[in-house]
PDB file of C-alpha atoms and ligand atoms in Angstrom:
ATOM      1  CA  MET A  38     104.790 108.030 132.745  1.00 45.00           C
ATOM      2  CA  THR A  39     107.941 108.888 129.998  1.00 49.00           C
ATOM      3  CA  VAL A  40     107.697 107.635 126.434  1.00 52.00           C
ATOM      4  CA  ASN A  41     111.480 107.241 126.146  1.00 51.00           C
ATOM      5  CA  ALA A  42     111.308 108.045 122.289  1.00 50.00           C
ATOM      6  CA  GLU A  43     115.570 107.062 121.956  1.00 72.00           C
ATOM      7  CA  ILE A  44     115.059 103.082 120.899  1.00 85.00           C
ATOM      8  CA  PHE A  45     111.602 104.364 117.957  1.00 90.00           C
ATOM      9  CA  PRO A  46     113.406 106.741 116.525  1.00 87.00           C
ATOM     10  CA  SER A  47     111.791 109.106 115.137  1.00 85.00           C
ATOM     11  CA  PRO A  48     110.147 109.476 111.483  1.00 82.00           C
ATOM     12  CA  VAL A  49     112.060 112.019 110.535  1.00 86.00           C
ATOM     13  CA  HIS A  50     115.695 111.086 112.023  1.00 91.00           C
ATOM     14  CA  ASP A  51     118.738 110.989 109.953  1.00 94.00           C
ATOM     15  CA  HIS A  52     118.965 107.434 109.333  1.00 94.00           C
ATOM     16  CA  ASP A  53     122.811 107.625 107.784  1.00 95.00           C
ATOM     17  CA  ASP A  54     123.986 108.567 111.095  1.00 94.00           C
ATOM     18  CA  CYS A  55     121.933 104.780 112.181  1.00 94.00           C
ATOM     19  CA  VAL A  56     123.699 103.447 109.185  1.00 96.00           C
ATOM     20  CA  ARG A  57     127.143 104.866 110.198  1.00 95.00           C
ATOM     21  CA  ALA A  58     126.850 104.392 113.600  1.00 94.00           C
ATOM     22  CA  ALA A  59     125.667 101.088 113.384  1.00 95.00           C
ATOM     23  CA  LEU A  60     128.532  99.940 110.559  1.00 96.00           C
ATOM     24  CA  ASP A  61     131.857 102.157 113.014  1.00 95.00           C
ATOM     25  CA  ALA A  62     130.768  99.377 115.415  1.00 94.00           C
ATOM     26  CA  ALA A  63     130.842  96.465 113.750  1.00 96.00           C
ATOM     27  CA  GLU A  64     134.556  96.975 112.611  1.00 95.00           C
ATOM     28  CA  ALA A  65     134.827  98.011 116.352  1.00 94.00           C
ATOM     29  CA  GLN A  66     133.490  94.690 116.842  1.00 92.00           C
ATOM     30  CA  CYS A  67     135.238  92.515 114.705  1.00 95.00           C
ATOM     31  CA  ASP A  68     138.684  94.046 114.875  1.00 95.00           C
ATOM     32  CA  ARG A  69     138.281  93.511 118.781  1.00 93.00           C
ATOM     33  CA  HIS A  70     136.859  90.002 118.817  1.00 92.00           C
ATOM     34  CA  GLY A  71     139.919  89.406 115.284  1.00 95.00           C
ATOM     35  CA  ALA A  72     136.846  88.798 113.129  1.00 95.00           C
ATOM     36  CA  ARG A  73     137.097  89.713 109.409  1.00 95.00           C
ATOM     37  CA  LEU A  74     133.645  92.098 108.679  1.00 95.00           C
ATOM     38  CA  THR A  75     134.320  91.149 104.348  1.00 94.00           C
ATOM     39  CA  ALA A  76     133.407  93.365 101.927  1.00 93.00           C
ATOM     40  CA  LEU A  77     130.191  91.029 101.386  1.00 93.00           C
ATOM     41  CA  ARG A  78     128.875  90.615 105.134  1.00 96.00           C
ATOM     42  CA  ARG A  79     129.548  94.712 105.673  1.00 96.00           C
ATOM     43  CA  ARG A  80     127.091  94.791 102.789  1.00 95.00           C
ATOM     44  CA  VAL A  81     125.017  91.986 104.139  1.00 96.00           C
ATOM     45  CA  LEU A  82     124.448  94.282 107.755  1.00 97.00           C
ATOM     46  CA  GLU A  83     124.295  97.615 105.824  1.00 97.00           C
ATOM     47  CA  LEU A  84     121.431  95.934 104.384  1.00 96.00           C
ATOM     48  CA  VAL A  85     119.786  94.367 107.334  1.00 97.00           C
ATOM     49  CA  TRP A  86     119.971  98.179 108.663  1.00 96.00           C
ATOM     50  CA  THR A  87     118.499  99.576 105.240  1.00 94.00           C
ATOM     51  CA  SER A  88     115.905 101.008 107.863  1.00 93.00           C
ATOM     52  CA  HIS A  89     114.098  99.919 111.463  1.00 94.00           C
ATOM     53  CA  GLU A  90     111.780  96.933 110.334  1.00 95.00           C
ATOM     54  CA  PRO A  91     113.018  93.195 110.305  1.00 96.00           C
ATOM     55  CA  VAL A  92     114.211  92.244 106.535  1.00 96.00           C
ATOM     56  CA  GLY A  93     114.392  87.974 105.882  1.00 96.00           C
ATOM     57  CA  ALA A  94     117.488  86.307 104.447  1.00 94.00           C
ATOM     58  CA  TYR A  95     115.575  85.977 100.771  1.00 92.00           C
ATOM     59  CA  ALA A  96     115.043  89.632 101.153  1.00 94.00           C
ATOM     60  CA  LEU A  97     118.727  90.476 101.603  1.00 94.00           C
ATOM     61  CA  LEU A  98     118.799  87.790  99.011  1.00 93.00           C
ATOM     62  CA  ASP A  99     116.759  88.625  95.915  1.00 92.00           C
ATOM     63  CA  ILE A 100     118.891  92.920  96.749  1.00 92.00           C
ATOM     64  CA  LEU A 101     122.208  90.771  96.179  1.00 92.00           C
ATOM     65  CA  LYS A 102     121.171  89.155  92.349  1.00 90.00           C
ATOM     66  CA  ALA A 103     119.440  93.305  92.195  1.00 91.00           C
ATOM     67  CA  GLU A 104     123.141  94.729  93.019  1.00 88.00           C
ATOM     68  CA  GLY A 105     125.165  91.981  90.267  1.00 84.00           C
ATOM     69  CA  GLN A 106     126.320  90.191  93.141  1.00 79.00           C
ATOM     70  CA  ALA A 107     126.502  86.333  92.650  1.00 71.00           C
ATOM     71  CA  ALA A 108     125.182  84.972  96.607  1.00 76.00           C
ATOM     72  CA  ALA A 109     124.808  82.551  96.140  1.00 83.00           C
ATOM     73  CA  PRO A 110     121.377  81.506  99.143  1.00 88.00           C
ATOM     74  CA  PRO A 111     124.243  79.483 101.797  1.00 90.00           C
ATOM     75  CA  THR A 112     126.454  82.909 101.500  1.00 90.00           C
ATOM     76  CA  VAL A 113     124.270  84.579 102.845  1.00 93.00           C
ATOM     77  CA  TYR A 114     123.047  82.793 105.330  1.00 94.00           C
ATOM     78  CA  ARG A 115     126.882  82.046 106.810  1.00 95.00           C
ATOM     79  CA  ALA A 116     127.021  85.974 106.644  1.00 96.00           C
ATOM     80  CA  LEU A 117     124.126  86.152 108.674  1.00 97.00           C
ATOM     81  CA  ASP A 118     124.722  83.470 111.267  1.00 96.00           C
ATOM     82  CA  PHE A 119     128.524  85.698 110.980  1.00 97.00           C
ATOM     83  CA  LEU A 120     126.510  88.862 112.296  1.00 97.00           C
ATOM     84  CA  LEU A 121     124.589  86.985 114.361  1.00 95.00           C
ATOM     85  CA  VAL A 122     128.096  85.411 116.791  1.00 93.00           C
ATOM     86  CA  GLN A 123     128.967  89.111 116.501  1.00 93.00           C
ATOM     87  CA  GLY A 124     126.322  90.346 117.746  1.00 92.00           C
ATOM     88  CA  LEU A 125     125.515  93.016 114.993  1.00 96.00           C
ATOM     89  CA  ILE A 126     122.175  91.539 114.024  1.00 96.00           C
ATOM     90  CA  HIS A 127     119.699  89.595 115.949  1.00 95.00           C
ATOM     91  CA  ARG A 128     117.619  86.898 114.572  1.00 94.00           C
ATOM     92  CA  LEU A 129     113.170  87.259 115.358  1.00 94.00           C
ATOM     93  CA  GLU A 130     112.190  84.141 115.324  1.00 89.00           C
ATOM     94  CA  ARG A 131     108.754  85.322 115.146  1.00 84.00           C
ATOM     95  CA  ARG A 132     108.721  87.577 111.458  1.00 87.00           C
ATOM     96  CA  ASN A 133     111.739  84.935 110.285  1.00 91.00           C
ATOM     97  CA  ALA A 134     113.771  88.061 110.061  1.00 96.00           C
ATOM     98  CA  PHE A 135     116.799  90.289 111.126  1.00 97.00           C
ATOM     99  CA  VAL A 136     117.041  93.735 113.404  1.00 95.00           C
ATOM    100  CA  GLY A 137     120.330  95.031 113.680  1.00 95.00           C
ATOM    101  CA  CYS A 138     121.228  95.353 116.988  1.00 93.00           C
ATOM    102  CA  ARG A 139     121.932  98.895 118.536  1.00 87.00           C
ATOM    103  CA  ARG A 140     124.833  98.205 121.170  1.00 85.00           C
ATOM    104  CA  PRO A 141     126.597  94.701 120.011  1.00 87.00           C
ATOM    105  CA  THR A 142     129.097  95.116 122.957  1.00 83.00           C
ATOM    106  CA  THR A 143     127.565  95.106 125.632  1.00 82.00           C
ATOM    107  CA  PRO A 144     125.811  91.758 126.233  1.00 78.00           C
ATOM    108  CA  HIS A 145     122.053  91.159 127.104  1.00 82.00           C
ATOM    109  CA  SER A 146     119.348  88.949 126.724  1.00 80.00           C
ATOM    110  CA  ALA A 147     117.246  90.295 123.491  1.00 83.00           C
ATOM    111  CA  GLU A 148     114.169  91.870 124.261  1.00 91.00           C
ATOM    112  CA  PHE A 149     111.730  93.555 121.042  1.00 94.00           C
ATOM    113  CA  LEU A 150     108.979  95.846 120.433  1.00 95.00           C
ATOM    114  CA  ILE A 151     107.679  94.743 117.526  1.00 95.00           C
ATOM    115  CA  CYS A 152     104.824  97.037 116.307  1.00 96.00           C
ATOM    116  CA  THR A 153     102.654  95.184 113.986  1.00 95.00           C
ATOM    117  CA  ASP A 154     100.903  99.153 112.423  1.00 95.00           C
ATOM    118  CA  CYS A 155     104.964 100.346 110.878  1.00 94.00           C
ATOM    119  CA  GLY A 156     106.661  97.474 111.197  1.00 94.00           C
ATOM    120  CA  ARG A 157     109.257  98.879 113.620  1.00 94.00           C
ATOM    121  CA  VAL A 158     111.399  97.049 116.195  1.00 94.00           C
ATOM    122  CA  ALA A 159     113.042  98.143 118.716  1.00 94.00           C
ATOM    123  CA  GLU A 160     115.017  96.341 120.837  1.00 92.00           C
ATOM    124  CA  LEU A 161     114.073  97.198 125.477  1.00 89.00           C
ATOM    125  CA  ASP A 162     117.229  97.666 127.508  1.00 80.00           C
ATOM    126  CA  ASP A 163     116.169  96.690 130.390  1.00 85.00           C
ATOM    127  CA  PRO A 164     118.518  93.987 132.001  1.00 86.00           C
ATOM    128  CA  SER A 165     115.681  93.426 135.202  1.00 91.00           C
ATOM    129  CA  ILE A 166     113.454  91.053 132.264  1.00 90.00           C
ATOM    130  CA  GLY A 167     115.849  89.626 131.543  1.00 88.00           C
ATOM    131  CA  ALA A 168     116.525  88.774 135.124  1.00 91.00           C
ATOM    132  CA  ALA A 169     112.628  87.944 136.112  1.00 93.00           C
ATOM    133  CA  VAL A 170     112.364  85.412 133.837  1.00 92.00           C
ATOM    134  CA  ARG A 171     116.312  83.656 134.444  1.00 93.00           C
ATOM    135  CA  LEU A 172     114.682  84.054 138.226  1.00 96.00           C
ATOM    136  CA  GLY A 173     111.022  82.269 137.208  1.00 96.00           C
ATOM    137  CA  ALA A 174     113.082  80.128 134.995  1.00 96.00           C
ATOM    138  CA  GLU A 175     115.326  79.205 137.984  1.00 96.00           C
ATOM    139  CA  ALA A 176     112.594  78.266 140.842  1.00 97.00           C
ATOM    140  CA  GLN A 177     111.276  75.858 137.888  1.00 97.00           C
ATOM    141  CA  GLY A 178     114.852  74.171 138.577  1.00 98.00           C
ATOM    142  CA  PHE A 179     115.128  75.285 134.470  1.00 97.00           C
ATOM    143  CA  THR A 180     118.253  77.121 133.049  1.00 95.00           C
ATOM    144  CA  VAL A 181     118.211  79.678 130.067  1.00 91.00           C
ATOM    145  CA  THR A 182     120.285  79.104 127.458  1.00 87.00           C
ATOM    146  CA  ARG A 183     119.081  81.644 125.578  1.00 81.00           C
ATOM    147  CA  GLN A 184     116.536  84.244 125.822  1.00 83.00           C
ATOM    148  CA  THR A 185     114.126  86.371 122.971  1.00 85.00           C
ATOM    149  CA  ILE A 186     111.228  88.260 124.032  1.00 91.00           C
ATOM    150  CA  GLU A 187     108.792  89.363 121.595  1.00 94.00           C
ATOM    151  CA  VAL A 188     106.656  91.553 122.167  1.00 94.00           C
ATOM    152  CA  GLU A 189     103.895  92.668 119.565  1.00 95.00           C
ATOM    153  CA  GLY A 190     101.828  96.337 119.520  1.00 96.00           C
ATOM    154  CA  LEU A 191     101.478  99.724 118.165  1.00 96.00           C
ATOM    155  CA  CYS A 192     104.554 101.836 118.654  1.00 94.00           C
ATOM    156  CA  PRO A 193     104.823 106.421 120.326  1.00 93.00           C
ATOM    157  CA  ASP A 194     104.985 106.819 116.221  1.00 92.00           C
ATOM    158  CA  CYS A 195     101.331 104.851 115.138  1.00 94.00           C
ATOM    159  CA  ARG A 196      99.711 105.243 119.118  1.00 94.00           C
ATOM    160  CA  LYS A 197      99.641 109.076 118.200  1.00 90.00           C
ATOM    161  CA  GLN A 198      98.920 108.849 114.662  1.00 87.00           C
ATOM    162  CA  GLY A 199      95.266 107.330 116.861  1.00 78.00           C
ATOM    163  CA  HIS A 200      95.914 103.420 114.564  1.00 62.00           C
TER     164      HIS A 200
HETATM  165 ZN1   ZN B1344     117.578 105.062 111.905  1.00 57.09          ZN
HETATM  166 ZN1   ZN B1345     120.930  94.326 120.434  1.00 57.09          ZN
HETATM  167 ZN1   ZN B1346     104.487 102.095 115.372  1.00 57.09          ZN
END
């Protein structure tokens, strides 16, 4: 079995590149949709991209407060909603937290691999999974409107360390 190292980046990768790519993609996406990536929305997106681990809304609030931004919870929730609607971030129900999306321009159902050891999250890019769920649901007369699949386990790096 070949391990696709792409989705779990190396622990020593240049994360600034990830953040830059995410912010560039966000600007492009918002331009296309005629949506406004305000300074706060951009900063919230940047904070979600602090690492490849999911971030909760309250952690974001704390950071914004520490930066001297008078960000009330509703403001931050609205910014997160905006980013969700634009497809720039995903919400992990299991963690009640948010992760940045690496391919916001392509509509996709979200399947997540969550490492229970280091906490990193990667998005599986496998349309056959969503298709299989839709087919199975359809066979039961059920129409899928939204699906998020969250799978817990060990990432390649934690597995290598023998955890
Ligand atoms: Zn990165
Ligand atoms: Zn995504
Ligand atoms: Zn891990």
